[in-house]
């Protein structure tokens, strides 16, 4: 029996000119196996037939509530309006152009109820054409599942690279409504990036959240360039204002000293990603120089003494932004990969030193971005790697740190240990090595060995 006065979950959906995809989104909500929800649609003064579509569905389903803005107000205003009206014990903010797995609400509800937590995060996949089942499958490392899926956690429990991997959109998270209201969390009134403050601060405020290990993406996020989302201005400077507000709130709520390293790592990678993806060259240049000359100082304002306490890798990246006139240095393809290597430095060094101590002839297999970054890392740590393998004919003969890339199909040259740098190909490597006729070398799946 559905109680319309006290639904378990409130779904808030801000809408602006969403007619093209709205029916698909509403149908995927209608197909949910969990039925005790209310759907609050907030039409932000659309100029297309969005209102007609909402009204059509609302006439047939009394769980759908319709709100209208009398002028264009933006996503933040519309989401806050829905939040104020929400009756559900839990709340989720969805977009009107995405698709949702039919078990999404049911799985989230079971997790948040059984664990008694504030936030449930879950997997998503982005798409431009209809996603396939293969695209929806997800897989996390044993360590990730153990630390973040099998038990509740807080930000201070997370590796820095795990935290920066969490996206700052609200549509793949279920919140306990009372947690949001107790902490007076609202969406920031910005033309874009209005969800960054809301999501990041919720992460820092909660002491118990969990990641749902469902094995599949529960939200399919639609990527496109048309204006069907409610945001109306993609100026990258909005991100700075969002991050600045997070810093002020962390200081005001006396949480900054606890989370400064996670906060500044997240700042850097979000600013870097936004710079890389900004399409307007004028905005891109202005954004880069604003951050370099003024923005960084504002984000560190009053907390400069913490700079020496963040990781050496992150110090070097912030210093690069300070010191380089051009953003071209961000073109390095291995920047984020090397960040992850720095986060697992202890585990990686232990693994590689154990191979070196046994005096085994070693090889790295896979000279893509990750393999090259790992080879450079080994050189910096004075760990020797004897051979480099890759089956790409284009890479054969290439010199990387003075070592020539070889085709493993032409012989393994007595290699005793192969470190596979590419995820998901260990079985292929093992099969190829077995066919070589030599003694089968030890095959190490690099990230499975490190990230366990």
Coordinates of C-alpha atoms in Angstrom, one line a residue:
X1 CA 0.0 0.0 0.0
X2 CA 1.5 3.4 -1.0
X3 CA 1.1 6.2 1.5
X4 CA 1.0 9.4 -0.5
X5 CA 1.3 11.5 2.7
X6 CA 4.4 9.7 3.9
X7 CA 6.4 8.2 1.0
X8 CA 9.7 6.4 1.7
X9 CA 11.5 8.2 -1.1
X10 CA 11.1 11.6 -2.7
X11 CA 12.4 12.1 -6.2
X12 CA 13.1 15.7 -7.2
X13 CA 13.5 16.4 -10.9
X14 CA 14.2 19.9 -12.1
X15 CA 13.3 20.3 -15.8
X16 CA 14.1 22.9 -18.5
X17 CA 13.2 22.2 -22.1
X18 CA 13.4 18.5 -21.4
X19 CA 10.6 17.4 -23.8
X20 CA 12.9 15.4 -26.1
X21 CA 14.0 12.8 -23.6
X22 CA 11.5 13.3 -20.7
X23 CA 9.2 10.5 -21.6
X24 CA 12.0 8.0 -21.5
X25 CA 13.1 9.2 -18.1
X26 CA 9.6 9.1 -16.7
X27 CA 9.0 5.7 -18.1
X28 CA 12.1 4.3 -16.4
X29 CA 10.9 5.8 -13.1
X30 CA 7.4 4.3 -13.7
X31 CA 9.1 0.9 -14.2
X32 CA 10.8 0.9 -10.8
X33 CA 10.3 -2.2 -8.7
X34 CA 10.1 0.0 -5.6
X35 CA 6.8 1.9 -5.7
X36 CA 6.5 3.9 -2.5
X37 CA 7.9 7.2 -3.8
X38 CA 6.8 10.6 -4.8
X39 CA 8.1 12.3 -7.9
X40 CA 8.3 16.1 -7.7
X41 CA 8.8 17.6 -11.1
X42 CA 9.8 21.3 -11.1
X43 CA 9.3 23.0 -14.5
X44 CA 11.7 25.9 -14.7
X45 CA 9.8 28.0 -17.2
X46 CA 10.4 25.7 -20.2
X47 CA 9.6 27.1 -23.7
X48 CA 8.9 23.7 -25.2
X49 CA 6.3 21.0 -24.4
X50 CA 7.9 19.9 -21.1
X51 CA 4.8 20.9 -19.1
X52 CA 2.4 18.9 -21.4
X53 CA 4.5 15.8 -20.9
X54 CA 4.5 16.2 -17.1
X55 CA 0.8 16.9 -17.0
X56 CA 0.1 13.8 -19.1
X57 CA 2.0 11.6 -16.6
X58 CA 0.7 13.3 -13.5
X59 CA -3.0 12.7 -14.6
X60 CA -2.3 9.0 -14.6
X61 CA -0.1 8.7 -11.5
X62 CA -1.0 10.5 -8.3
X63 CA 2.5 10.1 -7.0
X64 CA 3.7 12.8 -9.4
X65 CA 3.5 16.3 -8.1
X66 CA 4.0 19.3 -10.4
X67 CA 5.6 22.6 -9.6
X68 CA 6.1 25.5 -12.0
X69 CA 8.5 28.5 -11.8
X70 CA 7.0 31.7 -13.2
X71 CA 10.3 32.7 -14.6
X72 CA 13.6 31.0 -15.3
X73 CA 15.4 30.4 -12.0
X74 CA 17.9 27.6 -12.6
X75 CA 18.6 24.2 -11.3
X76 CA 19.6 25.2 -7.7
X77 CA 16.4 27.1 -7.1
X78 CA 14.3 24.3 -8.6
X79 CA 16.0 21.5 -6.6
X80 CA 15.8 23.5 -3.3
X81 CA 12.1 24.1 -4.0
X82 CA 11.6 20.3 -4.4
X83 CA 13.7 19.7 -1.3
X84 CA 11.5 22.0 0.8
X85 CA 8.4 20.2 -0.4
X86 CA 9.7 16.7 -0.1
X87 CA 7.8 14.3 2.3
X88 CA 10.0 11.3 1.9
X89 CA 12.3 9.8 4.5
X90 CA 15.0 9.7 1.8
X91 CA 15.5 11.9 -1.3
X92 CA 17.2 11.7 -4.6
X93 CA 17.7 14.4 -7.3
X94 CA 17.4 13.0 -10.8
X95 CA 17.6 14.7 -14.3
X96 CA 14.9 14.5 -16.9
X97 CA 17.1 13.3 -19.7
X98 CA 18.7 10.3 -18.1
X99 CA 17.6 6.6 -17.8
X100 CA 17.3 4.6 -14.5
X101 CA 17.7 0.9 -13.9
X102 CA 14.3 -0.6 -12.8
X103 CA 15.9 -1.8 -9.5
X104 CA 17.6 1.6 -8.7
X105 CA 15.2 2.7 -5.9
X106 CA 14.8 -0.7 -4.4
X107 CA 18.5 -1.4 -4.1
X108 CA 19.2 2.1 -2.7
X109 CA 16.4 1.8 -0.2
X110 CA 17.5 -1.6 1.1
X111 CA 21.0 -0.4 1.5
X112 CA 20.2 2.9 3.3
X113 CA 17.6 1.2 5.6
X114 CA 19.7 -1.8 6.5
X115 CA 22.9 0.2 7.2
X116 CA 21.1 3.2 8.8
X117 CA 23.3 5.7 7.0
X118 CA 23.1 9.2 5.5
X119 CA 24.2 8.7 1.9
X120 CA 24.2 5.8 -0.6
X121 CA 26.4 6.3 -3.6
X122 CA 26.1 4.0 -6.7
X123 CA 27.5 3.4 -10.1
X124 CA 26.5 5.1 -13.3
X125 CA 27.4 5.0 -17.0
X126 CA 27.4 7.8 -19.5
X127 CA 26.1 7.3 -23.0
X128 CA 25.2 9.1 -26.2
X129 CA 23.3 6.3 -27.9
X130 CA 21.3 3.6 -26.0
X131 CA 23.6 1.8 -23.5
X132 CA 24.0 -1.9 -23.8
X133 CA 24.0 -4.4 -20.9
X134 CA 27.7 -4.8 -21.3
X135 CA 28.3 -1.1 -20.8
X136 CA 26.2 -1.2 -17.6
X137 CA 28.4 -3.8 -15.9
X138 CA 30.7 -2.4 -13.2
X139 CA 33.4 -4.0 -11.1
X140 CA 35.3 -2.7 -8.1
X141 CA 38.6 -4.0 -6.5
X142 CA 38.4 -6.3 -3.5
X143 CA 39.9 -3.5 -1.4
X144 CA 37.3 -1.0 -2.6
X145 CA 34.4 -3.4 -1.8
X146 CA 35.8 -4.2 1.6
X147 CA 36.4 -0.6 2.6
X148 CA 33.5 1.2 1.1
X149 CA 30.7 -1.3 0.2
X150 CA 30.8 -3.9 3.0
X151 CA 30.8 -1.3 5.7
X152 CA 29.9 2.4 6.1
X153 CA 32.7 5.0 6.0
X154 CA 33.5 8.7 6.1
X155 CA 35.8 10.8 4.0
X156 CA 38.7 10.5 6.5
X157 CA 38.7 6.7 5.9
X158 CA 39.3 7.1 2.2
X159 CA 42.4 7.1 0.1
X160 CA 42.7 10.5 -1.6
X161 CA 42.4 9.0 -5.1
X162 CA 39.3 7.2 -4.1
X163 CA 37.7 10.4 -2.8
X164 CA 38.6 12.4 -6.0
X165 CA 37.0 9.6 -8.0
X166 CA 33.6 10.2 -6.4
X167 CA 31.6 12.4 -8.7
X168 CA 29.9 15.6 -7.5
X169 CA 26.6 15.1 -9.2
X170 CA 23.5 14.5 -7.0
X171 CA 21.8 12.0 -9.4
X172 CA 23.8 8.9 -8.3
X173 CA 23.2 9.3 -4.5
X174 CA 20.3 8.7 -2.2
X175 CA 20.2 11.0 0.9
X176 CA 18.5 10.7 4.3
X177 CA 16.3 13.8 4.1
X178 CA 16.7 14.6 7.8
X179 CA 20.5 14.6 7.4
X180 CA 20.2 17.3 4.7
X181 CA 17.8 19.5 6.7
X182 CA 19.7 19.1 10.0
X183 CA 22.8 20.4 8.3
X184 CA 21.0 23.1 6.3
X185 CA 22.3 21.8 3.0
X186 CA 21.0 23.5 -0.1
X187 CA 22.1 23.8 -3.7
X188 CA 24.2 26.9 -4.4
X189 CA 22.6 29.6 -6.6
X190 CA 25.0 29.4 -9.6
X191 CA 24.4 29.2 -13.3
X192 CA 26.3 25.9 -13.4
X193 CA 28.2 23.7 -10.9
X194 CA 25.4 24.5 -8.4
X195 CA 25.5 20.9 -7.1
X196 CA 29.3 20.9 -6.3
X197 CA 28.9 22.7 -2.9
X198 CA 25.9 20.5 -2.0
X199 CA 27.5 17.2 -2.8
X200 CA 31.0 17.9 -1.5
X201 CA 29.8 19.4 1.8
X202 CA 27.5 16.4 2.3
X203 CA 30.5 14.1 2.0
X204 CA 32.5 16.0 4.5
X205 CA 29.6 16.3 7.0
X206 CA 28.4 12.7 7.1
X207 CA 30.0 10.1 9.4
X208 CA 28.4 7.2 7.6
X209 CA 27.9 6.7 3.9
X210 CA 28.3 3.6 1.7
X211 CA 28.9 2.7 -1.9
X212 CA 26.4 0.2 -3.4
X213 CA 28.1 -2.8 -5.0
X214 CA 25.3 -3.7 -7.4
X215 CA 27.6 -5.0 -10.2
X216 CA 25.8 -2.6 -12.7
X217 CA 25.2 1.0 -13.4
X218 CA 21.9 2.1 -11.9
X219 CA 21.8 5.5 -13.7
X220 CA 22.6 6.0 -17.4
X221 CA 23.7 9.6 -17.7
X222 CA 23.1 11.1 -21.1
X223 CA 25.9 13.1 -22.7
X224 CA 24.9 15.7 -25.3
X225 CA 25.5 19.3 -26.3
X226 CA 21.9 20.5 -26.7
X227 CA 20.3 22.6 -23.9
X228 CA 18.0 20.0 -22.4
X229 CA 19.5 20.3 -18.9
X230 CA 18.4 23.0 -16.6
X231 CA 21.8 24.7 -16.4
X232 CA 22.0 27.7 -18.7
X233 CA 25.6 28.9 -18.4
X234 CA 28.6 26.7 -18.5
X235 CA 31.2 29.3 -17.5
X236 CA 34.0 27.4 -15.7
X237 CA 34.4 30.2 -13.1
X238 CA 31.3 28.9 -11.4
X239 CA 33.4 25.9 -10.2
X240 CA 35.7 28.2 -8.3
X241 CA 32.9 29.9 -6.5
X242 CA 31.5 26.5 -5.5
X243 CA 34.9 25.3 -4.1
X244 CA 35.5 28.6 -2.3
X245 CA 32.1 28.2 -0.5
X246 CA 33.0 24.6 0.5
X247 CA 36.3 25.9 2.0
X248 CA 34.4 28.6 4.0
X249 CA 31.9 26.1 5.3
X250 CA 34.6 23.6 6.3
X251 CA 36.3 26.4 8.3
X252 CA 33.0 27.6 9.8
X253 CA 31.9 24.1 10.8
X254 CA 35.4 23.4 12.3
X255 CA 36.1 20.6 9.9
X256 CA 38.8 22.0 7.7
X257 CA 41.8 20.7 9.8
X258 CA 40.3 17.2 9.5
X259 CA 39.7 17.2 5.7
X260 CA 42.1 19.7 4.2
X261 CA 44.1 17.1 2.2
X262 CA 41.0 15.6 0.7
X263 CA 39.6 19.0 0.0
X264 CA 42.6 20.4 -1.8
X265 CA 43.1 17.2 -3.9
X266 CA 39.5 17.4 -5.0
X267 CA 39.9 21.1 -5.8
X268 CA 42.9 20.5 -7.9
X269 CA 41.5 17.7 -10.0
X270 CA 38.1 19.4 -10.5
X271 CA 39.8 22.6 -11.6
X272 CA 42.2 20.7 -13.9
X273 CA 39.3 18.6 -15.4
X274 CA 37.2 21.8 -15.9
X275 CA 40.1 23.5 -17.6
X276 CA 40.7 20.5 -19.9
X277 CA 37.0 20.2 -20.9
X278 CA 36.1 23.9 -21.4
X279 CA 35.4 24.3 -25.1
X280 CA 35.3 28.1 -25.3
X281 CA 39.0 29.2 -25.8
X282 CA 38.4 32.6 -24.3
X283 CA 36.7 31.3 -21.2
X284 CA 39.4 28.6 -20.9
X285 CA 42.3 31.1 -21.0
X286 CA 40.5 33.5 -18.6
X287 CA 39.8 30.7 -16.2
X288 CA 43.4 29.4 -16.2
X289 CA 44.9 32.8 -15.5
X290 CA 42.2 33.7 -12.9
X291 CA 43.0 30.5 -10.9
X292 CA 46.7 31.0 -11.3
X293 CA 46.9 34.7 -10.3
X294 CA 44.0 35.0 -7.8
X295 CA 41.9 31.9 -7.4
X296 CA 44.5 29.6 -5.7
X297 CA 45.4 32.3 -3.2
X298 CA 41.7 32.7 -2.3
X299 CA 41.2 28.9 -1.9
X300 CA 44.2 28.8 0.4
X301 CA 43.4 32.0 2.2
X302 CA 44.2 31.8 5.9
X303 CA 45.2 28.2 5.6
X304 CA 48.6 28.5 3.8
X305 CA 50.3 26.6 6.6
X306 CA 48.6 23.4 5.4
X307 CA 50.4 23.5 2.0
X308 CA 53.5 21.8 3.4
X309 CA 51.3 19.0 4.9
X310 CA 49.7 17.8 1.7
X311 CA 51.5 15.1 -0.4
X312 CA 54.6 16.0 -2.3
X313 CA 52.9 15.1 -5.6
X314 CA 50.0 17.5 -5.0
X315 CA 52.4 20.2 -3.9
X316 CA 54.2 19.9 -7.2
X317 CA 50.9 20.1 -9.2
X318 CA 49.7 23.2 -7.3
X319 CA 53.2 24.8 -7.8
X320 CA 53.0 24.1 -11.6
X321 CA 49.8 26.0 -11.8
X322 CA 51.4 28.9 -9.8
X323 CA 54.5 29.0 -11.9
X324 CA 53.6 28.2 -15.5
X325 CA 52.3 30.9 -17.8
X326 CA 50.4 28.5 -20.0
X327 CA 47.9 25.7 -19.4
X328 CA 49.6 23.6 -22.0
X329 CA 51.4 21.6 -19.3
X330 CA 48.1 20.0 -18.4
X331 CA 48.3 18.1 -21.7
X332 CA 50.4 15.4 -20.0
X333 CA 48.3 12.3 -20.6
X334 CA 49.6 10.5 -17.5
X335 CA 48.8 13.2 -15.0
X336 CA 45.9 11.5 -13.3
X337 CA 47.5 8.1 -13.5
X338 CA 50.7 9.3 -11.8
X339 CA 48.5 10.8 -9.1
X340 CA 47.0 7.3 -8.4
X341 CA 50.6 5.9 -8.3
X342 CA 51.5 8.4 -5.7
X343 CA 48.5 7.4 -3.6
X344 CA 49.5 3.8 -3.6
X345 CA 53.2 4.5 -3.3
X346 CA 53.8 2.3 -0.2
X347 CA 52.0 -0.7 -1.8
X348 CA 53.6 -0.3 -5.2
X349 CA 57.1 0.0 -3.7
X350 CA 56.6 -3.1 -1.6
X351 CA 55.5 -5.1 -4.6
X352 CA 58.3 -4.0 -6.9
X353 CA 61.0 -4.3 -4.2
X354 CA 59.9 -7.8 -3.5
X355 CA 60.5 -8.7 -7.2
X356 CA 63.9 -6.9 -7.2
X357 CA 65.0 -8.6 -4.0
X358 CA 64.4 -12.0 -5.5
X359 CA 66.6 -10.9 -8.4
X360 CA 64.0 -12.0 -10.9
X361 CA 64.2 -10.9 -14.6
X362 CA 61.2 -8.6 -14.9
X363 CA 59.1 -7.1 -17.6
X364 CA 56.3 -4.6 -17.9
X365 CA 53.5 -5.7 -20.3
X366 CA 51.5 -2.9 -21.8
X367 CA 53.1 0.4 -22.8
X368 CA 50.0 2.6 -22.9
X369 CA 49.7 5.7 -20.7
X370 CA 49.6 3.6 -17.5
X371 CA 52.6 1.4 -18.5
X372 CA 54.8 4.4 -19.4
X373 CA 53.9 6.2 -16.2
X374 CA 54.8 3.1 -14.2
X375 CA 58.1 2.8 -16.0
X376 CA 58.9 6.4 -15.1
X377 CA 57.9 5.7 -11.5
X378 CA 60.2 2.8 -11.3
X379 CA 63.1 4.9 -12.6
X380 CA 62.3 7.6 -10.0
X381 CA 62.3 5.0 -7.2
X382 CA 65.5 3.4 -8.6
X383 CA 63.7 0.1 -9.2
X384 CA 65.0 -1.7 -12.3
X385 CA 62.8 -3.2 -15.0
X386 CA 64.6 -5.3 -17.5
X387 CA 62.2 -5.4 -20.5
X388 CA 59.1 -3.7 -21.9
X389 CA 56.5 -5.6 -23.8
X390 CA 53.6 -4.5 -26.1
X391 CA 51.9 -6.3 -28.9
X392 CA 51.2 -3.1 -30.8
X393 CA 53.4 -2.9 -33.9
X394 CA 53.4 0.9 -33.6
X395 CA 55.0 0.7 -30.2
X396 CA 57.6 -1.9 -31.1
X397 CA 61.1 -0.4 -31.0
X398 CA 60.1 2.7 -29.1
X399 CA 62.5 3.8 -26.5
X400 CA 61.0 4.5 -23.0
X401 CA 63.5 5.7 -20.4
X402 CA 66.3 4.0 -22.5
X403 CA 64.5 0.6 -22.7
X404 CA 63.3 -0.6 -26.1
X405 CA 59.7 -1.9 -26.4
X406 CA 59.6 -5.5 -27.7
X407 CA 56.8 -7.7 -29.1
X408 CA 56.4 -10.5 -26.6
X409 CA 55.3 -12.9 -29.4
X410 CA 58.9 -12.9 -30.7
X411 CA 60.1 -14.4 -27.4
X412 CA 60.2 -13.7 -23.7
X413 CA 64.0 -13.9 -23.3
X414 CA 64.0 -15.8 -20.0
X415 CA 61.6 -13.4 -18.3
X416 CA 60.7 -14.7 -14.9
X417 CA 58.1 -12.1 -13.8
X418 CA 55.7 -10.2 -16.0
X419 CA 53.8 -7.2 -14.5
X420 CA 50.7 -6.5 -16.5
X421 CA 49.8 -2.8 -16.4
X422 CA 46.5 -3.1 -18.3
X423 CA 43.4 -4.3 -16.5
X424 CA 41.5 -7.3 -17.7
X425 CA 44.2 -8.9 -20.0
X426 CA 46.0 -11.2 -17.6
X427 CA 44.4 -14.4 -18.9
X428 CA 45.5 -13.4 -22.5
X429 CA 49.0 -12.7 -21.3
X430 CA 49.2 -16.0 -19.5
X431 CA 47.9 -17.9 -22.6
X432 CA 50.5 -16.1 -24.8
X433 CA 53.3 -16.8 -22.4
X434 CA 52.4 -20.5 -22.2
X435 CA 52.6 -20.8 -26.0
X436 CA 56.1 -19.3 -26.0
X437 CA 57.6 -22.7 -25.0
X438 CA 59.5 -21.3 -22.1
X439 CA 59.0 -21.8 -18.4
X440 CA 55.8 -20.0 -17.6
X441 CA 56.7 -16.8 -15.8
X442 CA 55.0 -15.4 -12.8
X443 CA 52.1 -13.2 -14.0
X444 CA 51.2 -10.2 -11.8
X445 CA 48.1 -8.2 -12.4
X446 CA 49.5 -4.9 -11.3
X447 CA 46.4 -3.1 -10.0
X448 CA 44.8 -6.2 -8.5
X449 CA 48.0 -6.8 -6.6
X450 CA 48.3 -3.2 -5.4
X451 CA 44.6 -2.4 -4.9
X452 CA 43.6 -5.4 -2.8

